[in-house]
Coordinates of C-alpha atoms in Angstrom, one line a residue:
M258 CA -6.8 -31.4 3.6
T259 CA -3.4 -30.0 5.0
R260 CA -3.8 -27.3 2.8
V261 CA -7.9 -26.3 4.2
K262 CA -5.8 -26.8 7.7
N263 CA -3.4 -23.9 7.0
D264 CA -6.1 -21.7 5.4
I265 CA -8.5 -22.0 8.1
F266 CA -5.3 -21.3 10.6
A267 CA -4.7 -18.2 8.3
G268 CA -7.7 -16.5 8.4
V269 CA -8.6 -16.8 11.9
T270 CA -4.8 -15.5 12.6
A271 CA -5.8 -12.5 9.7
A272 CA -9.3 -11.7 11.3
V273 CA -7.5 -11.2 14.8
V274 CA -5.1 -8.7 13.1
A275 CA -7.9 -6.9 11.1
L276 CA -9.9 -6.5 14.7
P277 CA -8.4 -4.0 16.1
L278 CA -7.7 -2.4 13.1
A279 CA -11.1 -2.6 11.6
L280 CA -12.1 -0.8 14.8
A281 CA -9.9 2.1 14.8
F282 CA -10.1 2.6 11.1
G283 CA -14.1 2.6 11.6
V284 CA -13.5 5.4 14.4
A285 CA -10.7 7.3 12.3
S286 CA -13.6 7.3 9.4
G287 CA -16.3 9.2 11.5
A288 CA -18.2 6.6 10.8
G289 CA -18.0 4.7 14.3
A290 CA -16.3 1.0 14.4
I291 CA -19.3 -0.9 13.7
A292 CA -18.2 0.4 10.4
G293 CA -15.1 -0.8 10.1
L294 CA -15.8 -4.0 11.4
Y295 CA -18.7 -4.5 8.7
G296 CA -16.4 -3.0 5.8
A297 CA -13.5 -5.8 7.0
I298 CA -16.3 -8.7 7.2
I299 CA -18.3 -7.5 3.8
L300 CA -14.6 -6.4 1.6
G301 CA -13.0 -9.3 2.9
F302 CA -15.5 -11.6 2.3
F303 CA -16.0 -10.6 -1.3
A304 CA -12.2 -9.7 -2.3
A305 CA -11.6 -12.9 -1.2
A306 CA -14.2 -15.3 -3.1
F307 CA -14.4 -12.7 -6.1
G308 CA -10.7 -10.9 -6.5
G309 CA -7.5 -12.5 -8.3
T310 CA -5.0 -12.7 -5.4
P311 CA -5.5 -15.6 -3.5
T312 CA -3.8 -14.9 -0.6
Q313 CA -4.9 -11.1 -0.2
I314 CA -6.5 -9.9 2.6
S315 CA -8.5 -7.2 1.9
G316 CA -10.6 -4.4 4.3
P317 CA -10.9 -1.4 5.4
T318 CA -6.9 0.3 5.5
G319 CA -5.7 3.3 6.5
P320 CA -5.2 5.3 3.1
M321 CA -9.1 4.8 1.9
T322 CA -9.8 5.9 5.6
V323 CA -8.8 9.1 5.2
I324 CA -10.5 10.2 1.7
V325 CA -14.1 8.5 3.8
A326 CA -13.5 10.7 6.8
T327 CA -13.4 13.7 4.3
T328 CA -16.2 12.4 2.6
I329 CA -18.2 12.4 6.2
A330 CA -16.5 15.9 6.7
T331 CA -18.2 16.5 3.2
F332 CA -22.0 15.7 4.0
P333 CA -22.2 16.0 7.6
N334 CA -25.3 14.5 8.6
D335 CA -26.1 13.3 5.3
F336 CA -24.6 9.4 5.1
S337 CA -27.0 8.2 2.6
T338 CA -24.7 10.5 0.1
V339 CA -21.4 9.3 1.6
M340 CA -23.1 5.7 0.8
T341 CA -23.7 6.8 -2.5
V342 CA -19.9 8.1 -3.3
V343 CA -18.8 4.3 -1.8
F344 CA -21.4 2.8 -4.1
L345 CA -20.2 4.4 -7.3
A346 CA -16.2 4.1 -6.4
G347 CA -17.5 0.6 -6.7
I348 CA -18.9 0.3 -9.9
M349 CA -15.6 2.5 -11.1
Q350 CA -13.6 -0.4 -10.0
I351 CA -15.5 -3.0 -11.4
S352 CA -15.2 -1.0 -14.6
F353 CA -11.0 -0.3 -14.4
G354 CA -11.2 -4.4 -13.7
I355 CA -13.4 -5.2 -16.8
V356 CA -11.2 -2.3 -19.2
G357 CA -7.9 -3.7 -17.6
I358 CA -6.7 -0.8 -16.3
G359 CA -5.1 -2.6 -13.7
K360 CA -1.9 -2.4 -16.3
W361 CA -1.2 1.0 -16.5
I362 CA -0.6 1.8 -12.4
K363 CA 2.8 -0.3 -12.9
Y364 CA 3.3 3.0 -15.0
I365 CA 3.2 5.8 -12.0
P366 CA 6.4 7.2 -11.1
Y367 CA 7.8 5.8 -8.0
P368 CA 8.0 9.2 -6.5
V369 CA 4.4 10.1 -6.8
I370 CA 3.5 6.8 -4.7
S371 CA 6.3 7.5 -2.7
G372 CA 5.1 11.1 -1.7
F373 CA 1.1 10.2 -1.7
M374 CA 1.7 6.9 1.3
C375 CA 4.1 9.8 3.1
G376 CA 1.1 12.0 2.8
I377 CA -1.7 9.7 4.1
G378 CA 0.9 8.6 6.7
V379 CA 1.5 12.0 8.4
I380 CA -2.6 12.8 7.9
I381 CA -3.9 9.8 9.9
I382 CA -0.9 10.9 12.2
I383 CA -1.7 14.5 13.0
L384 CA -5.6 13.3 12.4
Q385 CA -5.0 11.7 15.7
I386 CA -3.2 14.0 17.7
N387 CA -6.8 14.7 19.6
H388 CA -7.3 11.5 20.6
F389 CA -4.0 10.8 21.6
L390 CA -4.3 14.2 24.0
G391 CA -8.1 13.0 25.2
V392 CA -9.6 16.0 23.0
E393 CA -12.6 15.6 20.6
G394 CA -11.3 15.4 17.5
Y395 CA -11.7 17.4 14.2
S396 CA -11.9 15.8 10.3
S397 CA -9.0 19.3 8.8
I398 CA -5.4 18.9 9.3
V399 CA -5.3 22.8 8.7
Y400 CA -8.0 22.8 11.4
T401 CA -6.4 20.3 13.9
L402 CA -2.6 22.0 13.6
T403 CA -4.2 25.6 13.6
H404 CA -6.1 24.7 16.9
L405 CA -3.5 23.2 18.4
L406 CA -2.7 25.6 21.4
D407 CA -6.6 25.2 22.0
T408 CA -5.8 21.5 22.4
I409 CA -3.0 21.6 25.1
N410 CA -5.2 23.5 26.8
K411 CA -7.8 20.9 27.4
L412 CA -5.3 18.3 28.0
N413 CA -7.1 14.8 29.4
Y414 CA -3.7 13.6 31.0
E415 CA -6.0 9.7 32.1
A416 CA -6.0 9.6 28.0
I417 CA -2.8 10.7 27.1
I418 CA -1.1 7.6 29.9
I419 CA -3.0 5.6 27.9
A420 CA -2.2 6.5 24.2
T421 CA 1.4 6.8 25.6
I422 CA 1.3 3.1 26.7
T423 CA -0.4 2.0 23.8
L424 CA 2.1 4.0 21.2
S425 CA 4.9 2.1 23.7
I426 CA 3.3 -1.4 23.5
M427 CA 3.1 -1.0 19.4
F428 CA 6.8 0.2 19.0
L429 CA 8.5 -2.0 21.5
T430 CA 6.9 -5.4 20.8
P431 CA 9.6 -8.0 20.1
K432 CA 9.1 -8.9 16.4
K433 CA 8.8 -12.7 17.8
I434 CA 6.2 -12.1 20.1
S435 CA 3.7 -9.9 17.0
E436 CA 4.6 -12.5 15.1
I437 CA 2.2 -14.7 17.4
V438 CA 0.5 -11.9 18.9
P439 CA -0.1 -9.4 16.8
S440 CA 1.1 -5.4 19.0
A441 CA -2.3 -4.2 18.5
L442 CA -4.2 -6.8 19.5
I443 CA -2.4 -6.7 22.8
S444 CA -2.3 -2.9 22.8
L445 CA -6.5 -3.4 22.6
V446 CA -7.0 -5.7 25.1
F447 CA -4.4 -4.7 27.7
M448 CA -4.7 -1.1 27.7
T449 CA -8.7 -1.9 27.7
Y450 CA -8.5 -3.4 31.4
F451 CA -6.5 -1.2 32.4
S452 CA -8.3 1.9 31.8
I453 CA -11.3 0.0 33.7
F454 CA -9.2 -1.1 36.4
M455 CA -7.7 2.2 36.7
D456 CA -11.6 3.5 36.1
F457 CA -10.0 6.3 33.8
K458 CA -12.6 9.0 33.0
I459 CA -12.1 8.5 28.9
T460 CA -14.1 8.6 25.6
T461 CA -14.8 5.2 24.6
I462 CA -15.8 3.9 21.5
G463 CA -19.6 3.7 23.0
A464 CA -22.3 1.0 21.9
I465 CA -21.5 -1.2 19.4
P466 CA -25.0 -3.0 17.8
M467 CA -24.9 -6.6 17.9
G468 CA -25.8 -8.8 14.8
L469 CA -26.5 -8.0 11.2
P470 CA -26.5 -4.6 9.7
E471 CA -29.6 -2.6 8.3
F472 CA -30.0 -3.1 4.6
I473 CA -29.7 0.6 2.9
F474 CA -30.1 2.2 -0.4
P475 CA -27.3 4.6 -1.2
I476 CA -28.0 5.9 -4.1
S477 CA -29.7 9.5 -3.2
F478 CA -27.9 12.9 -3.6
D479 CA -29.3 16.5 -4.3
I480 CA -28.2 16.9 -8.1
L481 CA -26.4 20.1 -7.1
K482 CA -23.9 17.8 -5.3
L483 CA -22.9 15.1 -8.3
S484 CA -20.1 16.8 -9.2
T485 CA -18.2 17.0 -5.7
I486 CA -19.5 13.4 -4.9
L487 CA -18.2 12.4 -8.3
T488 CA -14.8 14.0 -7.5
L489 CA -14.9 12.2 -4.6
A490 CA -15.9 8.7 -5.8
I491 CA -13.0 8.7 -8.6
T492 CA -10.0 9.6 -5.7
L493 CA -11.9 6.2 -3.9
A494 CA -11.7 4.1 -6.8
L495 CA -8.3 5.0 -8.0
L496 CA -6.6 5.0 -4.4
G497 CA -8.3 1.5 -3.3
T498 CA -6.9 0.3 -7.1
I499 CA -3.1 1.4 -6.0
D500 CA -3.7 0.5 -2.7
S501 CA -5.1 -3.2 -3.4
L502 CA -3.0 -3.7 -6.7
L503 CA 0.7 -2.6 -4.5
T504 CA -0.5 -5.6 -2.2
S505 CA -1.0 -7.9 -4.5
V506 CA 2.5 -7.6 -6.2
V507 CA 3.3 -7.6 -2.1
A508 CA 1.8 -11.4 -2.0
D509 CA 3.2 -12.2 -5.4
S510 CA 7.0 -12.0 -4.0
K511 CA 6.3 -13.8 -0.6
T512 CA 4.2 -16.1 -2.3
K513 CA 6.0 -16.7 -6.4
T514 CA 2.6 -16.6 -7.8
K515 CA 1.0 -13.7 -10.4
H516 CA -2.3 -12.5 -9.5
D517 CA -4.9 -11.9 -11.9
S518 CA -5.0 -7.3 -11.6
K519 CA -8.5 -7.3 -13.9
K520 CA -10.3 -10.3 -11.1
E521 CA -9.2 -8.2 -8.5
L522 CA -10.6 -5.0 -9.5
I523 CA -13.8 -6.3 -10.0
G524 CA -13.4 -8.1 -7.1
Q525 CA -12.7 -5.4 -4.5
G526 CA -14.9 -2.9 -6.6
L527 CA -17.7 -5.3 -5.8
G528 CA -16.6 -5.5 -1.9
N529 CA -16.9 -2.2 -2.1
M530 CA -20.2 -1.6 -3.9
V531 CA -21.7 -4.4 -1.3
C532 CA -20.5 -2.4 1.4
S533 CA -22.3 1.0 0.6
F534 CA -25.5 -1.3 1.2
F535 CA -24.6 -2.0 4.4
G536 CA -23.4 1.2 5.6
A537 CA -19.8 -0.3 6.0
I538 CA -16.7 2.0 5.1
P539 CA -14.4 0.7 1.7
G540 CA -11.5 -0.8 1.9
A541 CA -8.6 -2.3 0.0
G542 CA -6.0 -4.9 0.2
A543 CA -3.9 -4.4 3.5
T544 CA -0.5 -5.0 3.0
M545 CA 0.1 -5.9 6.8
R546 CA -2.8 -8.3 7.2
T547 CA -2.0 -10.4 3.7
V548 CA 1.8 -10.6 4.7
I549 CA 0.3 -12.2 8.1
N550 CA -2.3 -14.2 6.6
I551 CA 0.8 -15.7 4.0
N552 CA 3.6 -16.0 6.9
S553 CA 0.5 -18.0 8.5
G554 CA 0.0 -20.6 5.7
A555 CA -2.6 -19.3 3.4
T556 CA -2.6 -20.8 -0.2
T557 CA -6.0 -20.4 -1.1
K558 CA -8.8 -17.9 -1.0
L559 CA -10.5 -20.1 1.8
S560 CA -8.1 -18.0 4.1
G561 CA -9.6 -14.1 3.4
I562 CA -13.3 -16.1 3.6
V563 CA -12.2 -17.4 6.9
H564 CA -11.2 -14.1 7.8
S565 CA -14.5 -12.8 7.1
I566 CA -16.9 -15.3 8.8
T567 CA -14.4 -14.7 12.1
L568 CA -15.2 -11.1 12.2
L569 CA -18.7 -11.9 12.0
I570 CA -19.1 -14.1 14.8
I571 CA -17.0 -11.5 16.9
V572 CA -19.5 -8.8 15.3
L573 CA -22.7 -11.2 16.3
F574 CA -21.8 -12.2 19.8
L575 CA -18.5 -10.2 21.0
A576 CA -20.0 -7.1 19.6
P577 CA -20.6 -5.4 23.3
L578 CA -17.0 -6.1 25.1
A579 CA -16.3 -3.3 22.4
S580 CA -17.7 -0.7 23.9
K581 CA -15.2 0.0 26.6
I582 CA -12.4 0.1 23.8
P583 CA -11.1 4.1 24.7
L584 CA -10.5 6.4 22.1
A585 CA -7.1 6.8 23.3
V586 CA -6.1 3.2 22.5
L587 CA -7.6 3.6 19.0
S588 CA -5.5 6.5 18.4
G589 CA -2.0 4.7 19.7
I590 CA -2.7 2.1 17.3
L591 CA -3.6 4.2 14.8
I592 CA -0.5 6.6 15.2
K593 CA 1.7 3.4 14.5
V594 CA -0.3 2.5 11.4
G595 CA 0.8 5.7 9.9
F596 CA 4.3 5.5 10.8
D597 CA 4.3 2.7 8.9
I598 CA 2.7 3.8 5.6
L599 CA 5.1 5.8 5.2
D600 CA 7.7 5.2 2.7
Y601 CA 11.1 4.4 4.3
K602 CA 12.7 2.9 1.5
F603 CA 13.1 6.2 -0.2
L604 CA 12.9 8.1 2.6
K605 CA 16.4 6.4 3.2
V606 CA 17.8 7.8 0.7
L607 CA 16.0 10.9 0.2
N608 CA 19.4 13.4 0.3
K609 CA 20.6 10.9 -2.4
V610 CA 17.8 11.2 -4.9
S611 CA 18.4 13.2 -7.9
K612 CA 16.6 16.6 -7.6
Q613 CA 13.5 16.2 -10.0
D614 CA 13.2 12.7 -7.7
L615 CA 12.8 15.2 -4.4
I616 CA 10.7 17.6 -6.0
I617 CA 8.2 15.3 -7.2
M618 CA 8.0 13.7 -3.9
L619 CA 7.9 16.8 -1.9
T620 CA 5.6 18.0 -4.1
V621 CA 3.2 15.2 -4.1
F622 CA 3.6 14.9 -0.2
L623 CA 2.7 18.7 0.1
L624 CA -0.5 18.7 -1.8
T625 CA -1.7 15.2 -0.1
I626 CA -1.3 17.0 3.7
F627 CA -2.9 19.9 2.7
V628 CA -5.1 20.1 -0.8
D629 CA -6.1 17.4 -2.3
L630 CA -5.1 13.5 -3.0
I631 CA -6.0 13.5 -6.8
M632 CA -4.2 16.8 -7.2
A633 CA -1.2 15.6 -5.8
V634 CA -1.2 12.4 -7.8
G635 CA -2.3 14.2 -11.4
V636 CA 0.4 17.0 -10.3
G637 CA 3.2 14.4 -9.4
I638 CA 2.2 12.5 -12.7
T639 CA 2.2 15.7 -15.1
I640 CA 6.3 16.9 -13.4
S641 CA 6.9 13.1 -13.6
S642 CA 6.0 12.9 -17.1
I643 CA 6.9 16.2 -18.2
I644 CA 10.8 15.7 -16.5
A645 CA 10.9 12.3 -18.6
V646 CA 10.2 14.1 -22.2
Y647 CA 12.6 16.5 -21.6
Q648 CA 15.5 13.9 -20.9
I649 CA 14.4 11.5 -24.2
S650 CA 14.2 14.5 -26.3
K651 CA 17.4 15.8 -24.7
N652 CA 19.1 12.3 -25.1
T653 CA 17.4 11.4 -28.6
Q654 CA 19.0 14.3 -30.0
I655 CA 22.6 13.3 -28.4
K656 CA 21.8 9.4 -30.0
I657 CA 20.4 9.8 -33.1
R658 CA 17.3 9.3 -32.7
R659 CA 17.1 7.4 -30.6
S660 CA 13.8 8.0 -28.4
K661 CA 12.3 4.6 -27.2
V662 CA 14.1 1.6 -25.4
A663 CA 14.8 -2.0 -27.6
F664 CA 15.0 -5.2 -26.1
D665 CA 17.6 -7.7 -28.6
I666 CA 19.1 -10.8 -27.5
D667 CA 22.6 -10.3 -28.8
I668 CA 24.4 -13.7 -28.0
E669 CA 22.4 -16.7 -26.6
N670 CA 24.9 -19.8 -25.3
H671 CA 23.7 -22.3 -23.4
D672 CA 24.1 -20.6 -19.5
V673 CA 24.5 -17.3 -20.9
E674 CA 22.4 -14.7 -22.3
I675 CA 22.5 -10.9 -23.1
I676 CA 20.1 -8.5 -23.2
K677 CA 20.7 -4.9 -24.6
V678 CA 19.0 -1.9 -23.4
T679 CA 19.5 1.1 -25.5
G680 CA 18.0 4.7 -24.7
S681 CA 16.6 6.0 -21.3
L682 CA 15.2 3.6 -18.6
F683 CA 12.9 5.1 -16.5
F684 CA 9.7 4.7 -14.9
G685 CA 7.5 4.2 -18.4
T686 CA 10.0 1.6 -19.7
A687 CA 11.9 -0.4 -16.7
S688 CA 8.7 -2.8 -16.4
A689 CA 9.3 -3.6 -20.1
L690 CA 12.4 -4.8 -19.0
D691 CA 10.9 -6.9 -16.4
I692 CA 8.6 -8.9 -19.1
R693 CA 11.1 -9.1 -21.6
L694 CA 13.4 -11.0 -18.8
E695 CA 10.1 -13.0 -17.7
K696 CA 11.1 -14.6 -21.3
V697 CA 14.0 -15.9 -20.7
K698 CA 14.3 -19.5 -20.0
N699 CA 17.5 -22.2 -19.8
S700 CA 20.1 -19.8 -18.9
K701 CA 21.7 -19.7 -15.7
K702 CA 23.3 -16.2 -16.1
I703 CA 21.9 -13.3 -17.6
I704 CA 23.6 -10.0 -18.9
I705 CA 22.0 -7.0 -19.0
D706 CA 23.6 -4.5 -21.1
C707 CA 23.1 -0.8 -19.9
L708 CA 26.2 1.2 -21.5
D709 CA 23.8 2.5 -24.1
V710 CA 21.1 3.7 -21.7
S711 CA 21.4 7.8 -21.5
F712 CA 18.7 8.4 -18.4
L713 CA 18.7 5.9 -15.2
D714 CA 16.0 7.3 -12.7
I715 CA 14.6 5.7 -9.2
S716 CA 11.9 3.7 -10.7
A717 CA 14.4 2.1 -12.6
I718 CA 17.1 1.8 -10.6
F719 CA 14.5 -0.2 -7.6
T720 CA 13.0 -2.7 -10.5
L721 CA 16.2 -3.3 -11.4
E722 CA 17.0 -4.2 -7.8
E723 CA 13.6 -5.8 -7.8
I724 CA 15.0 -8.5 -10.5
I725 CA 17.7 -9.2 -9.3
E726 CA 16.3 -10.2 -6.0
K727 CA 13.6 -12.3 -8.3
F728 CA 16.3 -14.1 -10.1
K729 CA 18.8 -14.6 -7.5
S730 CA 15.5 -16.8 -5.9
K731 CA 15.6 -19.2 -9.0
D732 CA 19.2 -19.9 -8.9
L733 CA 19.9 -17.0 -11.8
E734 CA 22.5 -14.7 -11.8
I735 CA 22.1 -11.4 -13.1
I736 CA 25.5 -9.4 -14.4
L737 CA 25.0 -5.5 -15.1
V738 CA 26.7 -3.6 -17.8
L739 CA 27.1 0.2 -16.7
K740 CA 28.7 3.1 -16.9
Y741 CA 30.3 4.8 -14.5
R742 CA 28.4 7.6 -13.4
H743 CA 24.9 5.1 -13.7
K744 CA 27.2 2.6 -12.3
R745 CA 28.1 5.2 -9.2
K746 CA 24.2 6.3 -9.2
V747 CA 23.3 2.3 -8.4
L748 CA 25.4 2.2 -5.8
T749 CA 24.9 5.5 -3.8
V750 CA 21.2 4.0 -3.6
D751 CA 22.1 0.6 -2.5
T752 CA 20.7 0.2 1.4
D753 CA 19.8 -3.1 0.8
N754 CA 23.3 -3.8 -0.4
V755 CA 21.5 -5.7 -3.6
F756 CA 23.6 -4.2 -6.1
K757 CA 27.0 -4.7 -4.1
N758 CA 26.8 -7.9 -4.1
I759 CA 26.3 -8.7 -7.4
K760 CA 29.0 -8.3 -10.5
I761 CA 28.9 -4.8 -12.5
Y762 CA 31.3 -3.8 -14.9
N763 CA 31.5 -0.6 -16.7
D764 CA 32.6 -3.2 -20.0
L765 CA 30.9 -5.3 -22.0
D766 CA 34.1 -7.8 -22.5
D767 CA 34.5 -8.2 -19.3
A768 CA 31.5 -9.2 -18.5
I769 CA 31.3 -11.6 -21.3
N770 CA 35.1 -13.3 -19.4
Y771 CA 33.8 -13.3 -16.5
T772 CA 30.8 -16.0 -17.9
Q773 CA 33.5 -18.1 -20.1
K774 CA 35.9 -17.9 -17.2
Y775 CA 33.1 -19.6 -14.9
E776 CA 32.0 -22.0 -17.9
L777 CA 35.8 -23.3 -18.0
N778 CA 35.9 -23.5 -14.1
N779 CA 32.6 -24.9 -13.6
G780 CA 32.4 -26.6 -17.1

């Protein structure tokens, strides 16, 4: 009974957090605020009921909203075709789940994901500039930037006041308060009433219909547009897949559980497919909402279902109140969302990573903003693969045909286990080390011998960081044996002091001696 109460409380809390974001993403997409709410309700319910991450909260997200906005701009005055894109994306996600494509997502290099997410964040920020300044917004990044001078000439100072205060609340609300009442909700309620009290003449969301959404049949399009439709659907499906599974990994780390990627993609695809029948915008697993859900005590799928039911009650009975919400308030909320999407983990070490990682990240970043999201990821993966193949082939010549990573247990002595890694440790092989370590049992200390590792990239370093943190929570000690240049590289990007707090040796014998001394002292 306690678990049920916790899930209900967590679900209601997640709904409170989701409300302003759903409204904001709905408006930002071009489909309208109600489409964002419907998306949060429908996807949230189906992803919770049929997905593979029990504590995950799903709904409209920043990255998905950007694609929906692009789709609506591509097919203006043709909402049926837009929903066809959403429908096909849902079908594709279900297919991804059935064939198990989720397991391949982990092979996307970290700089690619970083550049992609930073690009999405910047897109959201730029597209909200006009609403922040009280001017009608554009759906194009380039158009928004090239017409910035025209926008400045049309400033609405009342909207700027509202948006600035909103953004200040979003950034400055103390964490202790935002954990109880989300800053987005504080901004939404307070600034809406403030604008009404001051009788500001600014643009609002407008009328939001009460009641349930109408059913529409999405399969309707011009055969000549099929290529564009499929491209957008693939983009939406892949982005939704990446977005959701990354959130699932976050949920795993918070709950110490393991998600089912196949079920998760089926649940996400089913939810997005149903969204298309009701004119709702699609979405994915939402990291912030999921973390708040877990922190509020969620442990089962019930929390996600309660989240959707709570939002449905709000739509049925309180929708008219939302009509007074200024677009300037939503712009302030979305600009904060854009900043939150930026990958600060990578940005903090931008001047310390290798030139290859930096080039990949910046290439994906710029292509995401100014060209196309699918092309950005495709180009990023291609460049990463070329660099990886070059490094492996280069090291193979030196290491005498040693082109694959091998993991061998050298000794097994009660509390200590040594795992030897040979070859190159990079984005394509780092996860194999993680999987191998999952099988290690009955050991208090694990020595990872990387002296024969010829290449170590940023993705592998971050994977090692996650491994250390994970085993630390299990009271297991990781001891690294690295070449001096790899040790220096690891410590250079160690902004969170994960590696500085463990033993790192340049010689395997030194590591073994350390464990033997430990056993003697504690035997």
